Short mmCIF file of C-alpha atoms in Angstrom, two decimals:
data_model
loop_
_atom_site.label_atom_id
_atom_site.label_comp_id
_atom_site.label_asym_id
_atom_site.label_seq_id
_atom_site.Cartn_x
_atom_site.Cartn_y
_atom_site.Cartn_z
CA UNK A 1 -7.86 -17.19 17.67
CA UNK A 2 -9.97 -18.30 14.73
CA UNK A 3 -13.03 -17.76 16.67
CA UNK A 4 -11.97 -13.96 17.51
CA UNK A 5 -11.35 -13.63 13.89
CA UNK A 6 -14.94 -14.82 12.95
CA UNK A 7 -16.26 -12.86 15.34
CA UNK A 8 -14.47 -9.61 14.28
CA UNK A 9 -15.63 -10.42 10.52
CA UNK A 10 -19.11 -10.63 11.67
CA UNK A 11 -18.92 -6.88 13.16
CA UNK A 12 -17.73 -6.01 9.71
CA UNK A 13 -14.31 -5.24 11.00
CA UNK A 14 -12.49 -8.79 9.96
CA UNK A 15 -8.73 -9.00 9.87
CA UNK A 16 -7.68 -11.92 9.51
CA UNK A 17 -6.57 -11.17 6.28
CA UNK A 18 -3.90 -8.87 7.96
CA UNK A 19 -0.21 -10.54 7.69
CA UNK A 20 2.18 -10.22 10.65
CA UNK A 21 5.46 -8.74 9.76
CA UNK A 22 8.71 -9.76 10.97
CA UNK A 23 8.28 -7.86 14.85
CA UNK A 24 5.34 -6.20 14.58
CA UNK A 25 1.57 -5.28 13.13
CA UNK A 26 2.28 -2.82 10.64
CA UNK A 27 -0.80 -0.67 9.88
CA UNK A 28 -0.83 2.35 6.98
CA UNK A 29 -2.60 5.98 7.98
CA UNK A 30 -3.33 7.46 4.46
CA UNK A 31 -4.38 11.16 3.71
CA UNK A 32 -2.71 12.95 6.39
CA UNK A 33 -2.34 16.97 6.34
CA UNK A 34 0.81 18.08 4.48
CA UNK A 35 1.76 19.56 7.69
CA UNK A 36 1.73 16.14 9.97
CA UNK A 37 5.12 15.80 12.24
CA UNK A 38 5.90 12.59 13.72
CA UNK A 39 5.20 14.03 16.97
CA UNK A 40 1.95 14.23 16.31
CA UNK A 41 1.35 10.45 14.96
CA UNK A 42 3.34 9.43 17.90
CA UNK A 43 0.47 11.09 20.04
CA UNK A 44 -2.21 10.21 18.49
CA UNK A 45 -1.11 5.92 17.76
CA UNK A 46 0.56 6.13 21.27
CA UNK A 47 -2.65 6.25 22.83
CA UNK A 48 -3.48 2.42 21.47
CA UNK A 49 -0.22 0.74 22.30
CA UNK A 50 3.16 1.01 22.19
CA UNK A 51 4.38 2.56 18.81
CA UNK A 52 7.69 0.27 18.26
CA UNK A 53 8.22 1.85 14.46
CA UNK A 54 6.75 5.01 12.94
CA UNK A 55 7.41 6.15 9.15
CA UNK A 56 6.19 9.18 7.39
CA UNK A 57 7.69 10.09 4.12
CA UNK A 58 8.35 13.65 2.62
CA UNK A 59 7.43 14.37 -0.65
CA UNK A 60 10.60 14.59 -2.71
CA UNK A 61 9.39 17.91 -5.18
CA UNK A 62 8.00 19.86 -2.09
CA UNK A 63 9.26 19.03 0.72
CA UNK A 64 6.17 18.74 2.58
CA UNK A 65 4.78 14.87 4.27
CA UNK A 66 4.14 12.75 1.36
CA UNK A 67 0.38 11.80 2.92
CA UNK A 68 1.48 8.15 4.24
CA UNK A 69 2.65 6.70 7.40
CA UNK A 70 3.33 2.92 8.34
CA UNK A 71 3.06 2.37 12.18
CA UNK A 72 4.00 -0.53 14.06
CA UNK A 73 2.75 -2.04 17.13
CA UNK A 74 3.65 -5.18 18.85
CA UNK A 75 0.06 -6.51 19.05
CA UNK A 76 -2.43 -7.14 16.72
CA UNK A 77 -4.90 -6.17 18.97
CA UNK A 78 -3.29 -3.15 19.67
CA UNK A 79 -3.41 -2.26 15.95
CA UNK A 80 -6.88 -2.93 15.14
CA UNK A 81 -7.84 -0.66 18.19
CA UNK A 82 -5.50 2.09 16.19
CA UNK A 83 -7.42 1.50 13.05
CA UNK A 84 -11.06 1.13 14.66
CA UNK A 85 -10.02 4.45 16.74
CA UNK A 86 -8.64 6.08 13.75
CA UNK A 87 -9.71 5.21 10.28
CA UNK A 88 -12.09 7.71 8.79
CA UNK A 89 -11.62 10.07 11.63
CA UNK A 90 -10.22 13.95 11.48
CA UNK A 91 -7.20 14.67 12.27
CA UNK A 92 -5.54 17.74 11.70
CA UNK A 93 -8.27 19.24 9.76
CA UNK A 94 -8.33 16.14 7.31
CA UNK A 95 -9.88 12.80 7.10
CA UNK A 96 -7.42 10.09 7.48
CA UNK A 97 -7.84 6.50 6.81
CA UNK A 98 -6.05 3.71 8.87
CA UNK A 99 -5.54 -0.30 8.05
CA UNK A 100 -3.06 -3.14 8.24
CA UNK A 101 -0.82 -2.53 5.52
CA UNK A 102 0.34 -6.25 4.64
CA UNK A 103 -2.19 -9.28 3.81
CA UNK A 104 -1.58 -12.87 3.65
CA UNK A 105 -0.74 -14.79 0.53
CA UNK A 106 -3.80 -15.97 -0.88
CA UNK A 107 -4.49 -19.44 -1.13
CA UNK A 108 -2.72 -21.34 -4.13
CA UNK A 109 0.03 -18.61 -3.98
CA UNK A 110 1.97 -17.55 -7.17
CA UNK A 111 -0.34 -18.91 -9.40
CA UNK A 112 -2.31 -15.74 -9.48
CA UNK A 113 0.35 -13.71 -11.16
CA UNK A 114 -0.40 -13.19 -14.60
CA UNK A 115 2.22 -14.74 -17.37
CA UNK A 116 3.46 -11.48 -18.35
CA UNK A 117 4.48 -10.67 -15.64
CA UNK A 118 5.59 -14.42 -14.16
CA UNK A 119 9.18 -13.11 -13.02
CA UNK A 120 11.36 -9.78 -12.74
CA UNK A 121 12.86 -9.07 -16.09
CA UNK A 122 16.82 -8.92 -16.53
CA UNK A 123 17.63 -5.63 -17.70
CA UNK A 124 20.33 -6.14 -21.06
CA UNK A 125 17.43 -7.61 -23.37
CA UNK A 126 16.43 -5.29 -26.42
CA UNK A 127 12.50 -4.31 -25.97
CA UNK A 128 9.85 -2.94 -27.77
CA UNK A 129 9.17 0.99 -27.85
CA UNK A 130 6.88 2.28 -25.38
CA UNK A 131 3.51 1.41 -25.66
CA UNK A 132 0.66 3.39 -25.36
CA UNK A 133 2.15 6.99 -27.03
CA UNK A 134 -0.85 9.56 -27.74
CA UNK B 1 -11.74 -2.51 -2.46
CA UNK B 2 -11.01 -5.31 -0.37
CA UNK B 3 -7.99 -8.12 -0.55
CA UNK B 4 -10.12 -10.50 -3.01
CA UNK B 5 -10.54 -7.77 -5.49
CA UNK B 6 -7.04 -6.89 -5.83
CA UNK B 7 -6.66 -10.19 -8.26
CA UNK B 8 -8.80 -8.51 -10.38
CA UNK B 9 -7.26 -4.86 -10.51
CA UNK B 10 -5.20 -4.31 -13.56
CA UNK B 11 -2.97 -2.21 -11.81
CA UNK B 12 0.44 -2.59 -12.53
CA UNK B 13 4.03 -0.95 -11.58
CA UNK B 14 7.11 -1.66 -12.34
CA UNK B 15 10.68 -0.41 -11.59
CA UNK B 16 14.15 -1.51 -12.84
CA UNK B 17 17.09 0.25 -12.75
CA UNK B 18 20.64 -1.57 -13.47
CA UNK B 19 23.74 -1.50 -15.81
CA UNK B 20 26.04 -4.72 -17.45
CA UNK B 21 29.83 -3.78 -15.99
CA UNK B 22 32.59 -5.03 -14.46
CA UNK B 23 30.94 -5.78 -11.72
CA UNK B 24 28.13 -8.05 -14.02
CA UNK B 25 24.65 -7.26 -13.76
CA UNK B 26 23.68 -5.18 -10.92
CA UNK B 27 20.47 -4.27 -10.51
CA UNK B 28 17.20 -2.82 -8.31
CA UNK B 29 13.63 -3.78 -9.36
CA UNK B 30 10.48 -3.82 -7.58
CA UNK B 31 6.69 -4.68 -9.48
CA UNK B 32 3.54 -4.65 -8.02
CA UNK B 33 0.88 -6.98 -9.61
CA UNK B 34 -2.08 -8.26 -7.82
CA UNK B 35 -1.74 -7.31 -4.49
CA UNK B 36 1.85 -8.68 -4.51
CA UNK B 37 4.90 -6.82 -4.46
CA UNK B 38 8.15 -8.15 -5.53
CA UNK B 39 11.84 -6.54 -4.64
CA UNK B 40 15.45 -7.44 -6.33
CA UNK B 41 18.21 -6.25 -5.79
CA UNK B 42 22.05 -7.49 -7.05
CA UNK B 43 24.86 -5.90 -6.16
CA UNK B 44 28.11 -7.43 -6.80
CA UNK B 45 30.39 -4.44 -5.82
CA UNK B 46 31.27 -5.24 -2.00
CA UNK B 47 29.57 -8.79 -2.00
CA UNK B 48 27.94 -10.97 -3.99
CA UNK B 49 24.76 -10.42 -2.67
CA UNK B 50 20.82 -10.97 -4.48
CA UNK B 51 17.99 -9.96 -2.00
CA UNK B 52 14.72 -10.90 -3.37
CA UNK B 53 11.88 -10.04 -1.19
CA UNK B 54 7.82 -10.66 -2.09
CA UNK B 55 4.97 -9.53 0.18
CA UNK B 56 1.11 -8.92 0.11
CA UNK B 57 0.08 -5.42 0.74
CA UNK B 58 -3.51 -4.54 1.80
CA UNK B 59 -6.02 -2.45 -0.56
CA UNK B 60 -5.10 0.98 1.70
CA UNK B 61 -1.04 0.33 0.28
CA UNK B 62 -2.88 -0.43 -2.80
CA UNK B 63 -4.69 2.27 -2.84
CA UNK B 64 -1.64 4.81 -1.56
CA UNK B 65 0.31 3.58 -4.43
CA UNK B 66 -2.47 4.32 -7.06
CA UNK B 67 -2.27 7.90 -5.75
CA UNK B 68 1.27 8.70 -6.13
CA UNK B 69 1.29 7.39 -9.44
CA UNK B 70 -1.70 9.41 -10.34
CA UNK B 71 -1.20 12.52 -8.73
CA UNK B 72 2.46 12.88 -10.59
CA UNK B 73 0.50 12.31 -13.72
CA UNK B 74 3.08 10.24 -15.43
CA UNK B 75 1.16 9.01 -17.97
CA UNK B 76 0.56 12.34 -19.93
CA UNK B 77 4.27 11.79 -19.93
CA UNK B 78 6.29 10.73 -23.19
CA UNK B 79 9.99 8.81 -22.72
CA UNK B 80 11.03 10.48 -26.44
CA UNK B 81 12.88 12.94 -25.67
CA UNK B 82 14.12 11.47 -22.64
CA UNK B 83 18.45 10.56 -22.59
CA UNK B 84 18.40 6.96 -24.08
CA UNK B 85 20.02 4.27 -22.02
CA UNK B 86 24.07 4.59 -22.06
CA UNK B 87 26.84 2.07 -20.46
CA UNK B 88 26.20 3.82 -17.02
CA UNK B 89 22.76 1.67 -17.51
CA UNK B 90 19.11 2.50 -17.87
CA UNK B 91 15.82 2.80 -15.67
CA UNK B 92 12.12 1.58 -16.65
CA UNK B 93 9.49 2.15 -15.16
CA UNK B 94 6.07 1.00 -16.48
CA UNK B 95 2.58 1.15 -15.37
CA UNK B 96 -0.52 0.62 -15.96
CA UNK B 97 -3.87 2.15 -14.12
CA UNK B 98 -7.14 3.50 -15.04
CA UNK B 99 -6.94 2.27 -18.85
CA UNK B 100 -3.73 4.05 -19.24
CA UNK B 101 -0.08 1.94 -19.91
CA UNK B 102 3.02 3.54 -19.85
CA UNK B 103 6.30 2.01 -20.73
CA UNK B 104 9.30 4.35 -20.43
CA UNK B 105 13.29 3.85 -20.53
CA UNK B 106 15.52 6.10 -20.42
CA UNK B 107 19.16 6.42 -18.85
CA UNK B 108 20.38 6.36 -15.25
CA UNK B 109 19.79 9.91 -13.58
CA UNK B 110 22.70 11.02 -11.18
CA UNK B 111 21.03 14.37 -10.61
CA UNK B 112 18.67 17.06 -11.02
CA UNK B 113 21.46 18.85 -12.85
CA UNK B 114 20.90 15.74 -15.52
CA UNK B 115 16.98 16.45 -15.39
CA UNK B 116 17.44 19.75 -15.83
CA UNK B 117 19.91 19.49 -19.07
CA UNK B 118 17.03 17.35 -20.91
CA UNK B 119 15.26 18.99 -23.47
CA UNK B 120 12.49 17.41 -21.95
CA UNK B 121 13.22 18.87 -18.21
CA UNK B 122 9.74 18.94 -16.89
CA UNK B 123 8.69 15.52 -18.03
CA UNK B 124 11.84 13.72 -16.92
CA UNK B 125 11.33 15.53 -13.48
CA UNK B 126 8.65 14.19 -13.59
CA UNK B 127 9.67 10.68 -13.65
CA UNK B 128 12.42 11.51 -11.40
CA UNK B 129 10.33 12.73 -8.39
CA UNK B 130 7.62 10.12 -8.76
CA UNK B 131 10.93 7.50 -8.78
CA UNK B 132 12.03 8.80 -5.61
CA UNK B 133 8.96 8.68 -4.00
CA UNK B 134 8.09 5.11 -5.00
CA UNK B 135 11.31 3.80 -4.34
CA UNK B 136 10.74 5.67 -0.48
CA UNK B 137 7.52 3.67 0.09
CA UNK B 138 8.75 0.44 -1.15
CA UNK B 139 11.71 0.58 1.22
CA UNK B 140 10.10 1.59 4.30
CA UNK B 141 7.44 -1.08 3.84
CA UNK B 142 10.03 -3.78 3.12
CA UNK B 143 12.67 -2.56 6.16
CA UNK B 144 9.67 -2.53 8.27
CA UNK B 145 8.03 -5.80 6.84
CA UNK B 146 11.24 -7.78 7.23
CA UNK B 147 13.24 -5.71 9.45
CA UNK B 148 16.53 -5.42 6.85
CA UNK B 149 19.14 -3.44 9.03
CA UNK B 150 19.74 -0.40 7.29
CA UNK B 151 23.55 -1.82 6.93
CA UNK B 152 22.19 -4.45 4.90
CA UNK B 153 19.47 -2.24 2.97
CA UNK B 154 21.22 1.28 2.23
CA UNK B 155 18.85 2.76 0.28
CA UNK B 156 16.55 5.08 2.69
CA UNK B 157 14.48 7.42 1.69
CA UNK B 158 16.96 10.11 2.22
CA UNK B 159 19.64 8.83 0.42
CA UNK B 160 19.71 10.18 -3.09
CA UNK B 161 22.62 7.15 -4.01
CA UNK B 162 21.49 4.88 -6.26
CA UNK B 163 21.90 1.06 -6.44
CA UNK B 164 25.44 1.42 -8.30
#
């Protein structure tokens, strides 16, 4: 496997910073028409594997498809065909753009969180007005 | 922008919405920082139950999330005028991108029929919609990421309830 990943990375196309999820390989298609059905993702991702999840939000205000999909597939390989296939293609009259949506955890972890934000806050503390009024 | 250059990217959201009752503290919060997003969630109502989730997104979430928050241009928003927190509990929501930081509170929102009674209407709509739709892609990409059953993770993107 590491040698597939070195390989791909080489062709400018490395994933192997792409993290599994629980079932699946979930990839993200970004900047879809406002018109997009599911139907239509369904075609167009079924052609690289078996689609075994497929989300598109609606915009809350309008109505209308948010511009954001997460698609699952049960193979990794399955889902960088999708994104090779797909990412910075046209598709319903606008460019879309397709990758894995979840990376790994760096190396050394947590430590790369900054200090202010080190933890969720508790909600009940008192807190400073809002910064940055103009 | 790829992975690596997410630990540099000031970007920063976060969301918190809870209330102190009878019940104790019950919460919902989600930050991104870093490439790294972190969920909570308490509610003590049914069960005692905390989730906490964490997980890496890739620049293209990164990315996705930058442009919601821009395009509802929240930050030419002000909190001021907005209903201050009460006993039903508050929200927060900061964020910072592209030099600008926002840090707003203001009370829980049952409706649009609340929104709509501010004397601030359009601004607090606007926090409300952008809410909703952050709160939508941070639940589909956690019920997808760990595949929470929707019994155990009842906040979909259709449901207007809240965490209380």
């Amino acid at each position: 496997m590491a040698d597939v990943d070195m390989a791909s990375e080489v062709n400018g196309a490395g994933h192997s910073w792409a993290a599994k999820s629980v079932e699946g390989w979930i990839i993200i298609v970004t900047g879809l028409n406002e018109e997009t059905t599911e139907e239509d993702l369904q075609d167009l991702f079924g052609d690289y594997g078996e689609v075994k999840n497929l989300s598109m939000a609606l915009n809350r205000r309008t109505g209308y498809v948010m511009g954001y999909a997460l698609i699952e597939f049960p193979e990794k390989e399955q889902a960088e065909k999708a994104i090779k296939g797909t990412d910075g293609t046209e598709f319903l009259e606008k460019t879309i753009k397709t990758d894995f949506a979840f990376a790994k955890a760096p190396a050394g972890g947590r430590s790369r969180a900054p200090v202010s934000s080190s933890g969720p806050r508790r909600g009940g503390r008192d807190r400073e007005a809002s910064p940055g009024r103009r | 922008m790829a992975t690596a250059d997410l630990e540099r990217d000031p970007f920063y959201l976060r969301y918190y919405t809870g209330h102190q009752g009878m019940h104790g503290h019950e919460f919902l919060e989600f930050e991104y920082s870093h490439g790294r997003i972190r969920y909570a969630n308490n509610s003590n109502y049914r069960n005692d139950s905390l989730i906490r989730k964490e997980m890496f997104i890739g620049p293209a979430v990164v990315e996705e999330l930058k442009r919601i928050v821009r395009e509802s241009e929240i930050t030419k928003e002000d909190d001021v005028a907005w209903p201050k927190k009460n006993v039903v509990g508050k929200q927060e929501l900061e964020v910072r991108i592209d030099k600008e930081h926002i840090s707003f509170e203001t009370a829980k929102i049952g409706s649009l029929a609340d929104v709509n009674e501010s004397s601030d209407a359009e601004g607090l709509r606007v926090f409300y919609y952008l809410v909703q739709d952050l709160k939508c892609f941070i639940f589909s990409l956690i019920t997808l990421h760990f595949k929470i059953k929707p019994s155990e993770f009842p906040f979909a993107c259709l449901d207007e309830s809240d965490v209380s």
